[in-house]
JSON list of C-alpha atoms and ligand atoms in Angstrom, two decimals:
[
{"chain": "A", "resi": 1, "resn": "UNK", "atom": "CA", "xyz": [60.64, -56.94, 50.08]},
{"chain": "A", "resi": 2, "resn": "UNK", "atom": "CA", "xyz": [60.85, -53.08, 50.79]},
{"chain": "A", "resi": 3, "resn": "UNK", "atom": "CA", "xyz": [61.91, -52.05, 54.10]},
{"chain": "A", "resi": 4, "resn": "UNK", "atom": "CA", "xyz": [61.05, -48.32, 54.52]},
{"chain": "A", "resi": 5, "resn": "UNK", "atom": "CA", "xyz": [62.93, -47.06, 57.79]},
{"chain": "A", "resi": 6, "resn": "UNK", "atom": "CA", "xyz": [61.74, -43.74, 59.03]},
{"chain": "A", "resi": 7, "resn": "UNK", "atom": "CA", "xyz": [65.25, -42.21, 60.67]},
{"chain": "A", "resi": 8, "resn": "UNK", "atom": "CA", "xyz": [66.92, -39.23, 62.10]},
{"chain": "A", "resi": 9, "resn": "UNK", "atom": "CA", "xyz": [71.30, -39.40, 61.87]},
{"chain": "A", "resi": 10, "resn": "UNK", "atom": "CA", "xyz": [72.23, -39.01, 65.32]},
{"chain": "A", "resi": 11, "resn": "UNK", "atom": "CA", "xyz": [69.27, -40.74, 67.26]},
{"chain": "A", "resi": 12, "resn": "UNK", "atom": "CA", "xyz": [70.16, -43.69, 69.10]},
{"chain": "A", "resi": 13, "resn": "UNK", "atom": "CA", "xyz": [67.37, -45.61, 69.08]},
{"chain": "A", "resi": 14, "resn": "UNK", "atom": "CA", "xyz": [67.61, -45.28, 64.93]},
{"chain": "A", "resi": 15, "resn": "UNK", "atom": "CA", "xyz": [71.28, -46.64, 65.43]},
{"chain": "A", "resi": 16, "resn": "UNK", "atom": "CA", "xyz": [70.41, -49.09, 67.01]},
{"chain": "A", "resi": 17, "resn": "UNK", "atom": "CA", "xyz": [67.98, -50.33, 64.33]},
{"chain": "A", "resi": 18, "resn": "UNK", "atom": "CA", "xyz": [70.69, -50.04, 61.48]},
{"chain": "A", "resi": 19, "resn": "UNK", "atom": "CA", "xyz": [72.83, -52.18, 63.88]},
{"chain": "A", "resi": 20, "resn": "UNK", "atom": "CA", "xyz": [70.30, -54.56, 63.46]},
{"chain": "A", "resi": 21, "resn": "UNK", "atom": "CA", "xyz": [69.71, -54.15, 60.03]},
{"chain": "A", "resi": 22, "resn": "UNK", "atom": "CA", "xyz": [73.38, -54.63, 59.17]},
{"chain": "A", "resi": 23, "resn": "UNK", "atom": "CA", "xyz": [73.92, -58.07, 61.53]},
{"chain": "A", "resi": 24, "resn": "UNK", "atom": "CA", "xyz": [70.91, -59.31, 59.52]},
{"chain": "A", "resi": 25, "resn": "UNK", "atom": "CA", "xyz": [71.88, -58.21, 56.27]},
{"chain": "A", "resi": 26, "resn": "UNK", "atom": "CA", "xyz": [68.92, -55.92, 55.47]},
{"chain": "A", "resi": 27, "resn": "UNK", "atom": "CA", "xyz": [68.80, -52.74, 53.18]},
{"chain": "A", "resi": 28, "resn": "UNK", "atom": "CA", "xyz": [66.88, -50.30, 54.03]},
{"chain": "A", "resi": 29, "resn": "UNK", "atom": "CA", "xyz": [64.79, -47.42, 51.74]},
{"chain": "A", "resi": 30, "resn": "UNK", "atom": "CA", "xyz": [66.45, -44.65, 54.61]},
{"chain": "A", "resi": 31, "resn": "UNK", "atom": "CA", "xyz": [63.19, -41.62, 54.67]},
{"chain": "A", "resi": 32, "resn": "UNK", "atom": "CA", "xyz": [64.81, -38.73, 56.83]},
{"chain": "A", "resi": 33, "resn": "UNK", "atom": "CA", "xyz": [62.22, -37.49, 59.33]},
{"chain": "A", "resi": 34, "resn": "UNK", "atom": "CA", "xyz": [63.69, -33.97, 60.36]},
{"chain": "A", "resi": 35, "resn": "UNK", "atom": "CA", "xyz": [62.25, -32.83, 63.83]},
{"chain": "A", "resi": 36, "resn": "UNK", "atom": "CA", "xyz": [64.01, -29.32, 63.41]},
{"chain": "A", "resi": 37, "resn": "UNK", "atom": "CA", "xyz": [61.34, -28.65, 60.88]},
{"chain": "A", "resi": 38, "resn": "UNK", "atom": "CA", "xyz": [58.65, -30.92, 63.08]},
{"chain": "A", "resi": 39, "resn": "UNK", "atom": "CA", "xyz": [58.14, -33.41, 60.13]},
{"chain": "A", "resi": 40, "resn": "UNK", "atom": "CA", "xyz": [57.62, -35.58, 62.59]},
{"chain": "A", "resi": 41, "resn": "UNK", "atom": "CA", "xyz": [54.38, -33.86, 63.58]},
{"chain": "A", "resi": 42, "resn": "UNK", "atom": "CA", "xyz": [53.20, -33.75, 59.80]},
{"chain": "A", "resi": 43, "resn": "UNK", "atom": "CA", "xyz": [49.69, -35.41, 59.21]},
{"chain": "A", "resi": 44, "resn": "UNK", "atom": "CA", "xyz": [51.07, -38.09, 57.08]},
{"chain": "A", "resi": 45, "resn": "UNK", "atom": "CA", "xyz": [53.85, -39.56, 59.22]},
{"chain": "A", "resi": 46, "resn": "UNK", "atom": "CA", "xyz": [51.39, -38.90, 62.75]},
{"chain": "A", "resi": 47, "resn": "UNK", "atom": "CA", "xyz": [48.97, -41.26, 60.41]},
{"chain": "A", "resi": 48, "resn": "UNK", "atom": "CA", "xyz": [52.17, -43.64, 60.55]},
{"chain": "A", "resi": 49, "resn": "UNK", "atom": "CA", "xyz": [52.93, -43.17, 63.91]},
{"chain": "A", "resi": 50, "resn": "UNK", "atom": "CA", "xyz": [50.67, -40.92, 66.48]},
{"chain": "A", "resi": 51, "resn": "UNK", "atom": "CA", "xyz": [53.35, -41.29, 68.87]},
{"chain": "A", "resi": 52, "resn": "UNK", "atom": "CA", "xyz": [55.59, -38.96, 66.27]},
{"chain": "A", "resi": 53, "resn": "UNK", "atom": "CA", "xyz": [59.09, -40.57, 67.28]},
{"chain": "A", "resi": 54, "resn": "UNK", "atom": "CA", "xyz": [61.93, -42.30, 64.85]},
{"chain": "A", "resi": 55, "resn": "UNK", "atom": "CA", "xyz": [62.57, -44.57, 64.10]},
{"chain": "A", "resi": 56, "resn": "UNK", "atom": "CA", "xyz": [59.06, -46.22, 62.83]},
{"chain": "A", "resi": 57, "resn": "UNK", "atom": "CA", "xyz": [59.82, -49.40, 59.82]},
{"chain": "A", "resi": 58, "resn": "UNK", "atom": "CA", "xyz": [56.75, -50.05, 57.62]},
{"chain": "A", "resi": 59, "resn": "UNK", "atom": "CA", "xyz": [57.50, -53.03, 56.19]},
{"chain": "A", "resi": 60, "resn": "UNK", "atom": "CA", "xyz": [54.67, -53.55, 53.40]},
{"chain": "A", "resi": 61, "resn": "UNK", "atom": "CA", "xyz": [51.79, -53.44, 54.69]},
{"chain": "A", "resi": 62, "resn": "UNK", "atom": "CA", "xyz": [53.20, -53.71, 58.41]},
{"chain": "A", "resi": 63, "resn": "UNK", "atom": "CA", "xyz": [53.97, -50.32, 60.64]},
{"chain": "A", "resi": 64, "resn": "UNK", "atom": "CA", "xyz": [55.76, -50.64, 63.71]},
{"chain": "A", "resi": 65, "resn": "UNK", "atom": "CA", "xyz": [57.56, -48.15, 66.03]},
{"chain": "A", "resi": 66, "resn": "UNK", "atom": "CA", "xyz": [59.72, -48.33, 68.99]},
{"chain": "A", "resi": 67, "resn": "UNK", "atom": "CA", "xyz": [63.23, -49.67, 68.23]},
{"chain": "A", "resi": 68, "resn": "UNK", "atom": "CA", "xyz": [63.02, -52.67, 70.79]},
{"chain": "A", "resi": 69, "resn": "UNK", "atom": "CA", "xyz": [59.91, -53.38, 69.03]},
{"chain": "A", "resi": 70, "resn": "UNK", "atom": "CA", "xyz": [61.53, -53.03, 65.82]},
{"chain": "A", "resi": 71, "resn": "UNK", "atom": "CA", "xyz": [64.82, -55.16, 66.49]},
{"chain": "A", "resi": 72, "resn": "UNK", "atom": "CA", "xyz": [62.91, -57.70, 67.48]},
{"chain": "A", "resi": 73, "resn": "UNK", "atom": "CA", "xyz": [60.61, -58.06, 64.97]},
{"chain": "A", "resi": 74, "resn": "UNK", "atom": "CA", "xyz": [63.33, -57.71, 62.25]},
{"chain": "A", "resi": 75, "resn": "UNK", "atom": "CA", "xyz": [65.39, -61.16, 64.09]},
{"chain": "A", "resi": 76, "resn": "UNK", "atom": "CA", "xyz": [62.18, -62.94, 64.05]},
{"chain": "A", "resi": 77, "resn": "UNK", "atom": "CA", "xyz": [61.23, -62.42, 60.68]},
{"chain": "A", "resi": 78, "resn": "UNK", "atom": "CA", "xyz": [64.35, -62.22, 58.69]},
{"chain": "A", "resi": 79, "resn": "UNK", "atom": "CA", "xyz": [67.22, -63.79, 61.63]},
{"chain": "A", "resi": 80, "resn": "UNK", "atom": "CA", "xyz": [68.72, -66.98, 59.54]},
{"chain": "A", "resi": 81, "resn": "UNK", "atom": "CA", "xyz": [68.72, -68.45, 62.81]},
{"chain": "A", "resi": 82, "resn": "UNK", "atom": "CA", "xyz": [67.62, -67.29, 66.60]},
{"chain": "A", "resi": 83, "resn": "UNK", "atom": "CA", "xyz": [71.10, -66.38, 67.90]},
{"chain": "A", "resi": 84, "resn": "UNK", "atom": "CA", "xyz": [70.17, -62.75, 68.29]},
{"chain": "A", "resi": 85, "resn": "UNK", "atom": "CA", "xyz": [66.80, -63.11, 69.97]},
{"chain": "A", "resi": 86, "resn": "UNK", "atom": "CA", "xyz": [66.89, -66.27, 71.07]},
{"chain": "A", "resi": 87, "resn": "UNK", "atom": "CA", "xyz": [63.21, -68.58, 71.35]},
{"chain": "A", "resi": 88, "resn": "UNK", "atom": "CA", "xyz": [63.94, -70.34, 74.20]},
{"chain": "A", "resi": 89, "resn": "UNK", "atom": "CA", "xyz": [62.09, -69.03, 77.31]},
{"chain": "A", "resi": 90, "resn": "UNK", "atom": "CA", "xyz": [65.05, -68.01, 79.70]},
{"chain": "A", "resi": 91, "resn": "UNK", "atom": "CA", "xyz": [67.53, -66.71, 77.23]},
{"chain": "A", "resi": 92, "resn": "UNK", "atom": "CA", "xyz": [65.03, -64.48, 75.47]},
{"chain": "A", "resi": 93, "resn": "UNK", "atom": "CA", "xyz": [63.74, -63.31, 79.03]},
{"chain": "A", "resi": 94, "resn": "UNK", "atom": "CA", "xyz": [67.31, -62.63, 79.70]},
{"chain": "A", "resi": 95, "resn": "UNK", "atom": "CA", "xyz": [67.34, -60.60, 76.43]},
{"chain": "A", "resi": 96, "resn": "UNK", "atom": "CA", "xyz": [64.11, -59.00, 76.69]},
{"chain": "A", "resi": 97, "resn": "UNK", "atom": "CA", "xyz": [65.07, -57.87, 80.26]},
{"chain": "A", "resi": 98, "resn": "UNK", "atom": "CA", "xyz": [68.13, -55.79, 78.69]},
{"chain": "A", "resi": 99, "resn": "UNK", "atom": "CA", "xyz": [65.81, -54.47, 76.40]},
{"chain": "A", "resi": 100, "resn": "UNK", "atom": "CA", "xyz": [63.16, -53.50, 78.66]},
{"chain": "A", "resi": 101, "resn": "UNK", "atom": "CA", "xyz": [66.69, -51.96, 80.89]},
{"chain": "A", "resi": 102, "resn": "UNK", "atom": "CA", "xyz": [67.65, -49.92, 78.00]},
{"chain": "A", "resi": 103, "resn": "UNK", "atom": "CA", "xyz": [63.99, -48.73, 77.03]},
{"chain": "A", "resi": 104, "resn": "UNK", "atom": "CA", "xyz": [63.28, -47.96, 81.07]},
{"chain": "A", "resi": 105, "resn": "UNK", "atom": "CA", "xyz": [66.40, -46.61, 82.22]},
{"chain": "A", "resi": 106, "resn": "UNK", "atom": "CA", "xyz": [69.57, -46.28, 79.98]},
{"chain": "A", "resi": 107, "resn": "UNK", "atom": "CA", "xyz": [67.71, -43.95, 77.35]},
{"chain": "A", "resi": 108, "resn": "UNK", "atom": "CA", "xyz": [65.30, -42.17, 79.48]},
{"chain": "A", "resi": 109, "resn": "UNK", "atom": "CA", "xyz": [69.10, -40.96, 81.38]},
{"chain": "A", "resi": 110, "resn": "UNK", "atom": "CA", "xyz": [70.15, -40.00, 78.23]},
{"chain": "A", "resi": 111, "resn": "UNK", "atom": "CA", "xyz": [67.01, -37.64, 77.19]},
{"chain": "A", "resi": 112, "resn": "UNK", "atom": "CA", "xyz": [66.86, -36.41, 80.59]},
{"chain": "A", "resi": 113, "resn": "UNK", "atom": "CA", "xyz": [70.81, -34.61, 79.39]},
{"chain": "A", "resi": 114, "resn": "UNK", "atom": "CA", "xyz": [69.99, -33.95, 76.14]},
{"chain": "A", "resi": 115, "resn": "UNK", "atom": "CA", "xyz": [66.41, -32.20, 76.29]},
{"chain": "A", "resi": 116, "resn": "UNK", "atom": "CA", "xyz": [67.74, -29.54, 78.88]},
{"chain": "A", "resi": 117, "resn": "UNK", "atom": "CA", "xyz": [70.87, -29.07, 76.29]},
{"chain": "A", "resi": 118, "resn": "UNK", "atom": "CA", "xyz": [69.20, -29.44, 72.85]},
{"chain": "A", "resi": 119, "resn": "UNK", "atom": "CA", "xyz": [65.24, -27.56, 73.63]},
{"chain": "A", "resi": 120, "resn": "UNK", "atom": "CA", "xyz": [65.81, -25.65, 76.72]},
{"chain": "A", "resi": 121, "resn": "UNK", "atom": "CA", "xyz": [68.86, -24.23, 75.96]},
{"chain": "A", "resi": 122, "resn": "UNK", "atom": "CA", "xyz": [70.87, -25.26, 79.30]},
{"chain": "A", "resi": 123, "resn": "UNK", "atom": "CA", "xyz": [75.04, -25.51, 78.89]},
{"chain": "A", "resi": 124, "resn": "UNK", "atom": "CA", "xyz": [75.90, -27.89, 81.82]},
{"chain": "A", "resi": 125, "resn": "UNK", "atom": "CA", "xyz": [74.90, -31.46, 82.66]},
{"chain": "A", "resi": 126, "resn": "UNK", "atom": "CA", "xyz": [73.03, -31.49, 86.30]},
{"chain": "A", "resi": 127, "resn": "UNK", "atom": "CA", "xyz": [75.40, -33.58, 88.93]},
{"chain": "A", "resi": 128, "resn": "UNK", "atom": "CA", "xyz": [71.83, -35.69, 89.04]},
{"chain": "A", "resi": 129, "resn": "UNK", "atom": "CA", "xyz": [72.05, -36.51, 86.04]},
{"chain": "A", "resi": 130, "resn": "UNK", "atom": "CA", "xyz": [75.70, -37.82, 86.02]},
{"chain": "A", "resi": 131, "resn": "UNK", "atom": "CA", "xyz": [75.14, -39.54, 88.81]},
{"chain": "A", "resi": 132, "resn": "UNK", "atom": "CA", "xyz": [71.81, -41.79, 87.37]},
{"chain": "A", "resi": 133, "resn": "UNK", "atom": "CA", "xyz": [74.12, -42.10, 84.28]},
{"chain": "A", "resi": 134, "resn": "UNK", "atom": "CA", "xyz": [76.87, -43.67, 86.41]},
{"chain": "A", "resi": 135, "resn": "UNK", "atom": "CA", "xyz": [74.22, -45.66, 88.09]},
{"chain": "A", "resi": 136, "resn": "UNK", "atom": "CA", "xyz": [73.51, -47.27, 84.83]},
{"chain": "A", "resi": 137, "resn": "UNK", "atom": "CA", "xyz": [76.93, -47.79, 83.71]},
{"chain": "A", "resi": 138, "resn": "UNK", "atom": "CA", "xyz": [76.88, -49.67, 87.70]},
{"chain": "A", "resi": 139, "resn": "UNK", "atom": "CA", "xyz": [74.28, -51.91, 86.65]},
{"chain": "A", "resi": 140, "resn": "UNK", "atom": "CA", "xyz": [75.52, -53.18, 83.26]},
{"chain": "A", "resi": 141, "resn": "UNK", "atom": "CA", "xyz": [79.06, -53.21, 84.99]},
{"chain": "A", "resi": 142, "resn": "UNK", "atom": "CA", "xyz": [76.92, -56.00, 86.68]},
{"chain": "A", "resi": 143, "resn": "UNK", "atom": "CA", "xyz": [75.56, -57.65, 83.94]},
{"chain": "A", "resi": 144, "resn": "UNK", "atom": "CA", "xyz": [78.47, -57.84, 81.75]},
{"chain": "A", "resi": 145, "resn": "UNK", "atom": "CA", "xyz": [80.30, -59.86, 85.03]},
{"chain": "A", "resi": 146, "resn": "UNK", "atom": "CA", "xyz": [81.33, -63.04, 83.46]},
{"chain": "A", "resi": 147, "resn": "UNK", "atom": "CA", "xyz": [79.99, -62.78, 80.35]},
{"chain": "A", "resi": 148, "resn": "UNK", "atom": "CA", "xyz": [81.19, -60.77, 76.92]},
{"chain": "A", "resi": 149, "resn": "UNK", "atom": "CA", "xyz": [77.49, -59.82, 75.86]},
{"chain": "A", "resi": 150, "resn": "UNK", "atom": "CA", "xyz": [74.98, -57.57, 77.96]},
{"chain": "A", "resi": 151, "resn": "UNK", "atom": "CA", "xyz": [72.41, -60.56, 78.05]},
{"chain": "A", "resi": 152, "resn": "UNK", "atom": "CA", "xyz": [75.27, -63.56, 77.87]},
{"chain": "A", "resi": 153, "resn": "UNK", "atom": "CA", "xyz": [77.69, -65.27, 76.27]},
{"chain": "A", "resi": 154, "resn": "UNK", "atom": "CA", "xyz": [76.06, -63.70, 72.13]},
{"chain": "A", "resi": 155, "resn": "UNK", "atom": "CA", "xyz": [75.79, -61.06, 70.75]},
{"chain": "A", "resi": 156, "resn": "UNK", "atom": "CA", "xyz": [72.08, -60.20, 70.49]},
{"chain": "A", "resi": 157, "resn": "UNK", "atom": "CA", "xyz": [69.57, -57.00, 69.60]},
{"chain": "A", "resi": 158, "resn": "UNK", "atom": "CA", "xyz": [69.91, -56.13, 73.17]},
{"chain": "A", "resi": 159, "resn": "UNK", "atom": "CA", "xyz": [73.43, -55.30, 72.16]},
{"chain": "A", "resi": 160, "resn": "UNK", "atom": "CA", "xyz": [72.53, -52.85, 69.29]},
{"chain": "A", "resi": 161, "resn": "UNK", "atom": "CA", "xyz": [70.10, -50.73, 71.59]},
{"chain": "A", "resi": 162, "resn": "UNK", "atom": "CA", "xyz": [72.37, -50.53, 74.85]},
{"chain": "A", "resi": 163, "resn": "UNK", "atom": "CA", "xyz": [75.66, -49.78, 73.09]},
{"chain": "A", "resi": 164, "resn": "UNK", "atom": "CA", "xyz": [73.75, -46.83, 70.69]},
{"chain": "A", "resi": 165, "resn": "UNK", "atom": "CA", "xyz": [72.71, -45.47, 74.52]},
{"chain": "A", "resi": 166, "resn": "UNK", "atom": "CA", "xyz": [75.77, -46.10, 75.99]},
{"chain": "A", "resi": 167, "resn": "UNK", "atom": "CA", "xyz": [77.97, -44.41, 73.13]},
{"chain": "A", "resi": 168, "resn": "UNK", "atom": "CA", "xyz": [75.83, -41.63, 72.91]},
{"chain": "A", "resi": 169, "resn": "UNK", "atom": "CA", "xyz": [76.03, -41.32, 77.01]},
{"chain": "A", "resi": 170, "resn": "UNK", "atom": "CA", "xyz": [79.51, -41.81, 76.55]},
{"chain": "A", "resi": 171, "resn": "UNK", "atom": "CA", "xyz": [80.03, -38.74, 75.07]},
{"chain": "A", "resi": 172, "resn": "UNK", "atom": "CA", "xyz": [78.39, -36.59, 78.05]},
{"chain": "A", "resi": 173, "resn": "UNK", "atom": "CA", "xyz": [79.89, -38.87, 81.04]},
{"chain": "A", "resi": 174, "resn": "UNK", "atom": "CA", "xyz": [82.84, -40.69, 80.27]},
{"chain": "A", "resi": 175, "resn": "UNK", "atom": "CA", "xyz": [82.75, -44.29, 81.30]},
{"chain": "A", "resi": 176, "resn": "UNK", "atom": "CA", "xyz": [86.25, -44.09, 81.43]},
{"chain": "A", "resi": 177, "resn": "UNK", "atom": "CA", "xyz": [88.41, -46.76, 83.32]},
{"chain": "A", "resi": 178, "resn": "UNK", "atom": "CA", "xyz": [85.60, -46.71, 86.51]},
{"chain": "A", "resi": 179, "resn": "UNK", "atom": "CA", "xyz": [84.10, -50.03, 84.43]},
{"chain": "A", "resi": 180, "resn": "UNK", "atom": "CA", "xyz": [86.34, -52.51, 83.07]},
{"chain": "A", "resi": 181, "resn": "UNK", "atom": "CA", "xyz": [83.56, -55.10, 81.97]},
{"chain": "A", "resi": 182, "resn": "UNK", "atom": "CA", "xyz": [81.58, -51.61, 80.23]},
{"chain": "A", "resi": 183, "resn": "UNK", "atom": "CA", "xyz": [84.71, -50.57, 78.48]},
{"chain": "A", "resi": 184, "resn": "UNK", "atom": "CA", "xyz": [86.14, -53.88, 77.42]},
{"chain": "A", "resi": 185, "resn": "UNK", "atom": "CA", "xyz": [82.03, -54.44, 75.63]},
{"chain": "A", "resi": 186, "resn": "UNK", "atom": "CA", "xyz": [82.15, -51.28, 74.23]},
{"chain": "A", "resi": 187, "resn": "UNK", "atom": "CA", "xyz": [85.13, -52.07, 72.46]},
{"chain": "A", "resi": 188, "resn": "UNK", "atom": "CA", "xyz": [83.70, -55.68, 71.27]},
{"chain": "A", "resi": 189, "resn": "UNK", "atom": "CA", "xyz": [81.29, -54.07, 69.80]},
{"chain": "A", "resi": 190, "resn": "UNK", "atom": "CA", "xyz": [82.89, -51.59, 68.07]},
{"chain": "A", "resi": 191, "resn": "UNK", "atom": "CA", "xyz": [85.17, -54.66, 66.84]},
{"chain": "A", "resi": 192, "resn": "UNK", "atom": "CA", "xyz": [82.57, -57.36, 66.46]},
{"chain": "A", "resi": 193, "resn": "UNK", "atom": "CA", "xyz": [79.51, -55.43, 65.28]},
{"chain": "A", "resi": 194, "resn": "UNK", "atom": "CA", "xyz": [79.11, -55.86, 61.12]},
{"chain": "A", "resi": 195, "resn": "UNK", "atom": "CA", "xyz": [79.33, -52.24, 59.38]},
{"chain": "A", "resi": 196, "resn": "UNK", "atom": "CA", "xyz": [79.71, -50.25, 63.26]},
{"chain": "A", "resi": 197, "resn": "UNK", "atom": "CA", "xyz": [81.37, -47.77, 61.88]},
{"chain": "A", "resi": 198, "resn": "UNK", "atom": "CA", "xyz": [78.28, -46.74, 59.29]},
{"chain": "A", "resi": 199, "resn": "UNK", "atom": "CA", "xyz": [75.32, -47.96, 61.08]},
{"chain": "A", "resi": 200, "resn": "UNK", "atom": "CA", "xyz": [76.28, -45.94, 64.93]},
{"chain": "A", "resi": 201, "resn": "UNK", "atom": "CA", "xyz": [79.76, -44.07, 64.46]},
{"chain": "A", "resi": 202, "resn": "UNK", "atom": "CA", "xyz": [78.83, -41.97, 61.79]},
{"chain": "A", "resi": 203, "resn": "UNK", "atom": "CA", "xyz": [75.34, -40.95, 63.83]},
{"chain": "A", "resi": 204, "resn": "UNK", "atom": "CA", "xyz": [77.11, -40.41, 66.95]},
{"chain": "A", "resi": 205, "resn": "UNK", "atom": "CA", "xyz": [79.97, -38.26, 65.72]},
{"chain": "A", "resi": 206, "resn": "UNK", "atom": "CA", "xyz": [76.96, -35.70, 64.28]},
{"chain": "A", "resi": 207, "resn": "UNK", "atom": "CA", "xyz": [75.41, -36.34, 68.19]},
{"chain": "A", "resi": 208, "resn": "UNK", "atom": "CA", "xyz": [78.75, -35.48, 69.89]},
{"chain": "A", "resi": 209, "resn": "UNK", "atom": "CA", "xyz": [79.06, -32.40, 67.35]},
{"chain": "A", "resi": 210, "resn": "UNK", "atom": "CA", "xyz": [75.69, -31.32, 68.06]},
{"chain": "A", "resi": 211, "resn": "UNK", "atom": "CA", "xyz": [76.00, -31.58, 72.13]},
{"chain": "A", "resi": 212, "resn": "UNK", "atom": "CA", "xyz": [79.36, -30.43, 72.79]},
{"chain": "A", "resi": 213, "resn": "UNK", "atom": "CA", "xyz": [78.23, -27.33, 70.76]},
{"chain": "A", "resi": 214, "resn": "UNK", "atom": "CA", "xyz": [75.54, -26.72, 72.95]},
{"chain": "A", "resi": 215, "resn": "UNK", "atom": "CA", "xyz": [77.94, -27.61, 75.93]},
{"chain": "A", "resi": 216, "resn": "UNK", "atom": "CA", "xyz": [79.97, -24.57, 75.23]},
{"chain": "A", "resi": 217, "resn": "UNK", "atom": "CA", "xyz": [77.63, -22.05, 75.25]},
{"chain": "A", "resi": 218, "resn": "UNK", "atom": "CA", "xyz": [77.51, -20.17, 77.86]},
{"chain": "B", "resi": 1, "resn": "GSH", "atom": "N1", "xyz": [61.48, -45.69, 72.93]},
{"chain": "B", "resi": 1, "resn": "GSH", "atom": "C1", "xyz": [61.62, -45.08, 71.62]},
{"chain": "B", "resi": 1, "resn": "GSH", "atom": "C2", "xyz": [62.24, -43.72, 71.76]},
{"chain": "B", "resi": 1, "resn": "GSH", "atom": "C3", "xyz": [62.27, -42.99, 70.42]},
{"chain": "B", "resi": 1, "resn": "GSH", "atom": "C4", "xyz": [62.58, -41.52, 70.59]},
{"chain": "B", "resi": 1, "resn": "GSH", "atom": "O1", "xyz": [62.36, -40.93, 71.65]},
{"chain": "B", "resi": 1, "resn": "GSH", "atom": "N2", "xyz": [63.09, -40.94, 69.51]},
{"chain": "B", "resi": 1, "resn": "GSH", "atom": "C5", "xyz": [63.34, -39.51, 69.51]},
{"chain": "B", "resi": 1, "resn": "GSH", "atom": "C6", "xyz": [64.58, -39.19, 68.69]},
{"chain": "B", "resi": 1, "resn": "GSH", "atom": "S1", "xyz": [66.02, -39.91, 69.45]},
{"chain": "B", "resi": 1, "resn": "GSH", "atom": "C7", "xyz": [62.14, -38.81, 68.86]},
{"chain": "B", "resi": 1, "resn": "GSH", "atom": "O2", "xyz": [61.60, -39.31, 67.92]},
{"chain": "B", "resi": 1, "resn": "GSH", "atom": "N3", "xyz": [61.75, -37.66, 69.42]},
{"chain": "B", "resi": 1, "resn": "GSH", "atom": "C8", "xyz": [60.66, -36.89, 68.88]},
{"chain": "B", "resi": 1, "resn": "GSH", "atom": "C9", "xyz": [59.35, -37.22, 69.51]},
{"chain": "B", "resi": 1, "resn": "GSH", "atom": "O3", "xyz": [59.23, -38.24, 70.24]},
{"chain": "B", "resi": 1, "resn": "GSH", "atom": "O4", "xyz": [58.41, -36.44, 69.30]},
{"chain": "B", "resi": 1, "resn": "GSH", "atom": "C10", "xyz": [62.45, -46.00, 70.73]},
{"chain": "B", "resi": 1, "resn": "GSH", "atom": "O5", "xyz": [63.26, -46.76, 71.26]},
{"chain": "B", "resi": 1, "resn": "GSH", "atom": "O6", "xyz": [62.27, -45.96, 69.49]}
]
């Protein structure tokens, strides 16, 4: 089995797939797709994936792109069991809704920050856009009432894409002590998560190079 994982460092949505990848005990044949030099808008990799985003996985004669999509395919296929995307109807509605959160609202609050920092050149982080981030951090506040994982009582791939988002947000608007149920999951995952440290630390710390460099231009 080759898993070819098209991937960018610092992206979240690629960190969340390596996540993945290490709670399922996957290797994966990395292929750097740099967007500084548009190879993401190369012929070959648009024939891959006409959308042009990382991560994409081809997985033998299988393409598929969109990290939710790509989590959750990876736990169907190669989970030893279905702890981290559960089959039964409620939990993996439960899960799917987290996904769907992080997909619809978590990471579209993160691009709106970083495309004004990283492509339009901006220095500062628009008071709307702290306050839809804070909004977000509100509502998994919420969801986190009660329970140690975003959709329950396990860790599942809903885990790997919200905290990549949320650590990556992190580093523009401090959760900080606001959040107790937030800040006590971040740090389970950071504990509990197999190989956190390689799959999303070492991708975020280029992230939080890259934006608090752009951050202090002026
Ligand atoms: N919903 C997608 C978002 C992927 C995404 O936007 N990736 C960014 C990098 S973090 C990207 O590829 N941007 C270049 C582009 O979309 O052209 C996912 O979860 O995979």
């Amino acid at each position: 089995m080759t898993l070819d994982l098209y991937y960018l460092n610092d992206s979240a949505p690629v960190r969340a797939v390596l996540l993945a990848g290490r709670a399922l005990g996957l290797e994966f044949n990395l292929k750097l797709v740099d967007l500084l030099k548009q190879e993401h808008m190369s012929p070959e990799y648009l024939k891959l994936n006409p959308q042009h985003s990382v991560p994409t996985l081809v997985d033998e004669d299988f393409t598929i792109w969109d990290s939710h999509a790509i989590v959750g395919y990876l736990a169907t296929k190669y989970g030893t069991d279905d702890t981290l995307y559960p089959k039964e109807a409620r939990a993996r509605a439960i899960v799917d809704q987290r996904l769907h959160f992080d997909s619809g609202t978590l990471f579209p609050r993160l691009r709106n920050i970083i495309h004004p920092l990283l492509l339009l050149g901006k220095s500062v982080i628009s008071t709307e856009a702290k306050r839809d981030v804070e909004e977000a951090y509100h509502f998994l506040e919420k969801f986190l009432d009660g329970h140690d994982w975003v959709a329950g009582d396990n860790m599942t791939i809903a885990d790997f894409c919200c905290v990549s988002t949320v650590s990556s947000l992190d580093v523009l608007v401090p959760c900080g002590s606001k959040y107790p149920n937030l800040a006590a999951w971040y740090k389970r995952c950071k504990d509990k998560m197999v190989g956190y440290e390689e799959a999303n630390q070492s991708g975020l710390n280029i992230f939080e190079r890259v934006v608090k460099s752009a951050l202090s231009q002026k």
